């Protein structure tokens, strides 16, 4: 969570839940040390609501949760999308549905991150497979939240959450930070909190400042007042979706390993990508042309990158810890869905190289 | 400033039904703020969902119209992140005490300085007249056609037990009390609760054959009395009005500042 | 306490929804409902400028300007 502090985190609200509690514990100490605020709320819902409130007063905010807590946050997550409030939500995934398997790994919330809250919308969700990348993606999440005035989800998993490894902290200023874009409209001049600039960004005014406006979860006009005018409704939903879907390239983060001449492309993310990389390196040692595309942006789905990467491949194997949530996306975007296979594990145990190799043998028609 | 200087006049006439008590609460609230002489920039109003929650759209403060029941949770984020703001949270009875009950008791327990205004009309008005946790046993609602078997909460007792350090009750008949109690509540350094009994002639009044707005207001006059009055002693059935709790206890944001001091001192060693 | 005297009494007709609260509770019977169910002040000479109509009005439609003498 040093990434969040590096990005300028000032306010955290949370509720204890395994396996994300360590984040809250850490920040309850680290935030007040630098004059920031930490609060343990009465439940997951309240935590999500509290960070939205704190963001409106001009602060960079975070909450962290896991599985069932993420379900509870969906209502207020939708609010933050609709009201365009920058905030970051960490979901350290665990096995579900329901209470599921709290201390074991799963990556089953990928689609919930995309579609968990009701109604049409777009969302940004990032992930990472090691601590250095967790740091980097966390900073990116705060930057994207401010750039696009939207909630950003960090979809980590239990293994990355609980493991220990080296982290090199960048110097301040080494990674660029995006600060809150504030309005330059002067006091007494009509300020439109929901009128995008030409570049699509919406400068904000802090609650408590000189511009008094309304924030609502209802469809609203450029002043933030409720409206059911079909033109306003259509314009707003298009804006909410387009501001993200039209910037896929800008939002996409990924890592490539041995992809230049790869005939078999593994696509993976999070802790599963560590295993996938191990397999790819093993195959390369045997002279097999394997490569790995590690996705760090899961939503908006980086369709172009995936399609281009997989275009020349004979087969594509998606390695993930669910029943094929990203696999379906890959099948949707590649030139031949028939060449896309799933190597997964859904029993709370991290997918092993043996699991992946077994799937590869099955694909090749060599049996187990 | 005049009353209309605190209103967003372009949205008037408002959306409430004829004779709805919520307009009177808004009226009293504006007068309280006027008397307090606060700048509109220092006031944040956070509301949830329901008829009552529409109040935030009509006032020229910083206004946040949130989710059903969650207003106090949003308000907590605002207050803790910027304690110099005055935060007022108007809520309906269902909003505050059914779906928002957990947030209500915990905000009270923390004693975070904000004012919860419970606009109690004993019914869900926006959705058409279903019984709320404050409807009370024996009332009729669209979801209690054979009479309600749910017991009601007593907001004053609940807020007091949960730890609110300012708890008061009045009705929209007693308009001077409305603005006076809101003034005191806003000035109070801690979590303050003002329950205002408000009439819903459209649903609660009609289903329970209580007459129109005038008769319902008359009922507030006849069936309530000041705390400790002679009438209260003679007739325990009367609902008491006034300030039930007013005490000093450490306020949450002030306490958090001490946490920051400790944490900073620990770092410096 | 200074004596209160009525200076102006305004009713914003477009805001008034005709609930009748001001008429029913005016201590001096100053107000009445007109044929289109809007409140009107018909006996202003009796007004004691207590402002109860303005304070109770759920539509915020009444404004009473008081002269303190």
Coordinates of C-alpha atoms in Angstrom, one line a residue, chain A residues 80-367:
Chain A
X80 CA -19.3 7.0 -7.8
X81 CA -19.5 6.1 -11.5
X82 CA -22.7 8.1 -12.0
X83 CA -21.6 11.1 -9.9
X84 CA -18.0 10.9 -11.4
X85 CA -16.1 10.8 -8.1
X86 CA -12.5 9.8 -8.3
X87 CA -11.7 6.9 -5.9
X88 CA -9.8 3.7 -5.8
X89 CA -11.2 0.4 -4.5
X90 CA -8.9 -2.6 -3.8
X91 CA -10.5 -6.0 -4.0
X92 CA -8.1 -8.7 -2.8
X93 CA -10.0 -11.6 -4.4
X94 CA -10.8 -14.8 -2.6
X95 CA -12.8 -17.8 -3.5
X96 CA -16.6 -17.3 -3.9
X97 CA -19.5 -17.2 -4.2
X98 CA -20.6 -16.0 -0.7
X99 CA -18.2 -16.4 2.1
X100 CA -16.4 -19.0 -0.1
X101 CA -12.8 -19.7 0.9
X102 CA -11.4 -16.6 2.5
X103 CA -7.7 -17.5 2.8
X104 CA -7.3 -19.1 -0.6
X105 CA -6.7 -17.7 -4.0
X106 CA -9.2 -17.1 -6.7
X107 CA -9.7 -14.7 -9.6
X108 CA -13.4 -15.0 -9.8
X109 CA -14.4 -11.4 -9.4
X110 CA -13.2 -10.2 -12.9
X111 CA -16.7 -10.0 -14.3
X112 CA -18.1 -8.6 -11.1
X113 CA -15.6 -5.7 -11.4
X114 CA -17.0 -5.1 -14.8
X115 CA -20.7 -5.6 -14.3
X116 CA -21.2 -5.8 -10.6
X117 CA -23.1 -2.6 -10.2
X118 CA -26.4 -2.3 -12.0
X119 CA -27.0 -0.4 -15.2
X120 CA -24.8 0.3 -18.2
X121 CA -21.5 1.8 -17.4
X122 CA -17.8 1.5 -18.1
X123 CA -15.1 0.8 -15.5
X124 CA -11.4 0.7 -15.1
X125 CA -9.9 -2.4 -13.4
X126 CA -6.2 -3.1 -13.0
X127 CA -4.2 -6.0 -11.6
X128 CA -0.6 -7.1 -11.0
X129 CA 1.4 -10.2 -10.4
X130 CA 4.2 -9.0 -8.1
X131 CA 4.7 -6.3 -5.4
X132 CA 6.7 -4.0 -7.7
X133 CA 3.8 -4.0 -10.1
X134 CA 1.2 -3.7 -7.4
X135 CA 3.0 -0.5 -6.4
X136 CA 3.0 0.7 -10.0
X137 CA -0.6 -0.2 -10.7
X138 CA -1.7 1.4 -7.5
X139 CA -0.1 4.7 -8.5
X140 CA -1.7 4.3 -12.0
X141 CA -5.1 3.6 -10.4
X142 CA -5.0 6.9 -8.6
X143 CA -3.8 8.7 -11.7
X144 CA -6.5 7.2 -13.8
X145 CA -9.2 7.9 -11.2
X146 CA -8.2 11.6 -11.4
X147 CA -7.8 11.7 -15.1
X148 CA -11.1 10.2 -15.9
X149 CA -13.0 11.3 -12.8
X150 CA -14.1 7.7 -12.0
X151 CA -13.7 4.9 -9.6
X152 CA -10.8 2.5 -10.4
X153 CA -10.7 -1.0 -9.1
X154 CA -7.5 -2.8 -8.2
X155 CA -8.2 -6.5 -8.6
X156 CA -5.5 -8.3 -6.7
X157 CA -5.5 -11.9 -5.5
X158 CA -4.9 -13.6 -2.2
X159 CA -1.4 -14.9 -3.2
X160 CA -0.1 -11.5 -4.3
X161 CA -1.8 -10.1 -1.2
X162 CA -0.2 -12.4 1.3
X163 CA 3.2 -13.1 -0.1
X164 CA 6.4 -11.4 0.8
X165 CA 8.9 -10.1 -1.8
X166 CA 11.3 -7.2 -2.4
X167 CA 9.9 -3.8 -3.3
X168 CA 12.0 -1.0 -4.5
X169 CA 10.4 2.3 -3.6
X170 CA 10.7 4.9 -6.3
X171 CA 12.0 8.3 -5.3
X172 CA 9.3 11.0 -5.0
X173 CA 8.7 12.4 -8.5
X174 CA 10.1 9.4 -10.2
X175 CA 6.6 8.2 -11.3
X176 CA 4.5 11.1 -12.5
X177 CA 1.3 11.8 -10.4
X178 CA -2.0 13.2 -11.6
X179 CA -3.4 15.7 -9.2
X180 CA -7.1 16.7 -9.0
X181 CA -8.0 18.9 -11.9
X182 CA -9.7 21.8 -10.2
X183 CA -11.9 24.4 -11.9
X184 CA -10.5 27.8 -12.7
X185 CA -14.0 29.3 -12.7
X186 CA -14.0 32.2 -10.3
X187 CA -16.4 32.9 -7.5
X188 CA -19.7 34.3 -8.7
X189 CA -19.3 32.8 -12.2
X190 CA -21.6 30.0 -13.1
X191 CA -19.7 26.7 -12.6
X192 CA -20.8 23.5 -14.4
X193 CA -19.5 20.5 -12.5
X194 CA -20.8 18.1 -15.1
X195 CA -19.9 19.9 -18.4
X196 CA -16.8 18.2 -19.9
X197 CA -14.1 20.2 -21.4
X198 CA -13.1 19.7 -25.0
X199 CA -10.7 17.0 -23.9
X200 CA -13.5 15.2 -22.1
X201 CA -12.1 16.0 -18.6
X202 CA -14.3 17.6 -15.9
X203 CA -12.6 20.1 -13.6
X204 CA -13.9 19.7 -10.0
X205 CA -14.7 22.1 -7.2
X206 CA -14.2 21.0 -3.6
X207 CA -17.2 20.8 -1.3
X208 CA -16.6 23.7 1.1
X209 CA -15.2 25.9 -1.7
X210 CA -16.8 28.9 -3.4
X211 CA -18.9 26.8 -5.9
X212 CA -22.0 25.3 -4.4
X213 CA -23.5 22.5 -6.6
X214 CA -25.5 19.4 -6.4
X215 CA -24.2 15.8 -6.6
X216 CA -26.7 13.0 -7.2
X217 CA -26.9 9.4 -8.3
X218 CA -29.8 10.3 -10.5
X219 CA -29.3 11.3 -14.1
X220 CA -28.4 14.9 -14.0
X221 CA -27.7 18.0 -16.0
X222 CA -24.5 20.0 -16.2
X223 CA -25.1 21.6 -12.8
X224 CA -25.7 18.2 -11.2
X225 CA -29.4 18.6 -10.8
X226 CA -31.7 15.7 -11.5
X227 CA -33.1 15.4 -15.0
X228 CA -35.2 12.9 -16.9
X229 CA -34.9 14.7 -20.2
X230 CA -34.1 12.0 -22.7
X231 CA -31.4 14.1 -24.3
X232 CA -29.7 14.6 -20.9
X233 CA -30.0 10.9 -20.0
X234 CA -28.6 9.8 -23.3
X235 CA -25.8 12.3 -23.3
X236 CA -24.8 11.4 -19.8
X237 CA -24.7 7.6 -20.3
X238 CA -22.8 8.1 -23.5
X239 CA -20.3 10.3 -21.7
X240 CA -19.9 7.9 -18.8
X241 CA -19.1 5.0 -21.2
X242 CA -17.2 6.9 -23.9
X243 CA -14.8 8.7 -21.5
X244 CA -13.4 5.2 -20.7
X245 CA -14.1 3.1 -23.8
X246 CA -12.7 5.7 -26.1
X247 CA -9.4 5.7 -24.1
X248 CA -8.6 2.0 -24.1
X249 CA -5.2 2.6 -25.5
X250 CA -4.3 5.2 -22.8
X251 CA -5.6 2.9 -20.1
X252 CA -4.1 -0.4 -21.3
X253 CA -1.1 -1.7 -19.3
X254 CA 0.4 -5.1 -20.0
X255 CA 3.7 -7.0 -20.1
X256 CA 5.1 -9.1 -22.9
X257 CA 7.4 -12.1 -22.5
X258 CA 8.9 -13.8 -25.5
X259 CA 6.0 -12.8 -27.7
X260 CA 7.9 -11.9 -30.9
X261 CA 8.0 -15.3 -32.5
X262 CA 5.6 -17.1 -30.2
X263 CA 3.5 -19.9 -31.7
X264 CA 1.7 -20.6 -28.4
X265 CA 0.6 -17.5 -26.5
X266 CA -0.3 -17.8 -22.9
X267 CA -2.5 -14.9 -21.7
X268 CA -2.7 -14.5 -17.9
X269 CA -2.7 -12.0 -15.1
X270 CA -2.2 -11.7 -11.3
X271 CA -0.6 -14.5 -9.5
X272 CA -1.5 -17.0 -12.3
X273 CA 0.8 -15.1 -14.6
X274 CA 3.7 -16.0 -12.4
X275 CA 3.0 -19.7 -13.0
X276 CA 2.4 -19.0 -16.7
X277 CA 5.8 -17.3 -17.1
X278 CA 7.5 -20.2 -15.4
X279 CA 6.0 -22.5 -18.0
X280 CA 6.9 -20.2 -20.9
X281 CA 10.5 -20.0 -19.8
X282 CA 10.6 -23.8 -19.4
X283 CA 9.3 -24.4 -22.9
X284 CA 11.7 -21.8 -24.3
X285 CA 14.6 -23.8 -22.8
X286 CA 13.3 -26.8 -24.7
X287 CA 13.2 -24.7 -27.9
X288 CA 9.5 -24.3 -28.0
X289 CA 8.1 -21.0 -29.2
X290 CA 6.0 -20.0 -26.2
X291 CA 5.2 -16.5 -25.1
X292 CA 3.2 -14.8 -22.4
X293 CA 1.0 -11.7 -22.5
X294 CA 0.4 -10.6 -19.0
X295 CA -2.6 -8.3 -18.7
X296 CA -2.5 -5.5 -16.1
X297 CA -5.5 -3.7 -17.4
X298 CA -8.5 -6.0 -17.3
X299 CA -11.2 -3.4 -17.9
X300 CA -11.7 -1.8 -20.3
X301 CA -10.6 -5.0 -22.0
X302 CA -7.5 -4.4 -24.1
X303 CA -9.1 -6.0 -27.2
X304 CA -6.6 -4.6 -29.7
X305 CA -3.5 -5.7 -27.8
X306 CA -4.9 -9.2 -27.3
X307 CA -6.1 -9.5 -30.9
X308 CA -2.7 -8.3 -32.3
X309 CA -0.7 -10.4 -30.0
X310 CA -2.7 -13.6 -30.7
X311 CA -3.1 -13.0 -34.5
X312 CA -0.1 -15.1 -35.5
X313 CA -0.4 -17.7 -32.8
X314 CA -1.4 -21.3 -33.5
X315 CA -3.0 -21.5 -30.1
X316 CA -3.8 -19.3 -27.2
X317 CA -4.0 -20.5 -23.7
X318 CA -5.6 -18.3 -21.0
X319 CA -4.3 -19.1 -17.6
X320 CA -6.6 -17.9 -14.8
X321 CA -8.1 -18.9 -11.5
X322 CA -11.8 -19.0 -12.5
X323 CA -14.1 -20.7 -15.0
X324 CA -12.9 -18.6 -17.9
X325 CA -13.9 -15.0 -17.3
X326 CA -11.0 -13.5 -19.3
X327 CA -10.9 -16.5 -21.6
X328 CA -14.3 -15.6 -22.9
X329 CA -13.1 -12.1 -23.6
X330 CA -10.1 -13.4 -25.4
X331 CA -12.3 -15.7 -27.5
X332 CA -14.4 -12.7 -28.3
X333 CA -11.6 -10.6 -29.7
X334 CA -9.2 -13.0 -31.5
X335 CA -9.4 -13.9 -35.2
X336 CA -10.2 -17.5 -34.5
X337 CA -12.0 -18.3 -31.2
X338 CA -11.4 -22.0 -31.8
X339 CA -7.7 -21.7 -31.0
X340 CA -8.3 -20.3 -27.5
X341 CA -8.2 -22.7 -24.6
X342 CA -8.5 -22.3 -20.8
X343 CA -6.0 -23.6 -18.3
X344 CA -7.5 -22.9 -15.0
X345 CA -7.8 -24.0 -11.4
X346 CA -10.8 -23.3 -9.2
X347 CA -10.0 -25.2 -6.0
X348 CA -8.3 -22.4 -4.0
X349 CA -4.8 -23.6 -4.9
X350 CA -2.6 -21.5 -7.1
X351 CA -2.4 -22.9 -10.6
X352 CA 0.8 -24.9 -11.0
X353 CA 3.1 -25.4 -14.0
X354 CA 2.0 -29.0 -14.1
X355 CA -1.6 -27.9 -14.4
X356 CA -0.8 -25.7 -17.4
X357 CA 1.4 -28.3 -19.0
X358 CA -1.3 -30.9 -18.6
X359 CA -3.7 -28.6 -20.4
X360 CA -1.1 -28.1 -23.2
X361 CA -0.8 -31.8 -23.7
X362 CA -4.6 -32.2 -23.9
X363 CA -4.8 -29.4 -26.5
X364 CA -2.0 -31.2 -28.5
X365 CA -4.0 -34.4 -28.3
X366 CA -1.4 -36.1 -26.2
X367 CA -3.6 -37.1 -23.3

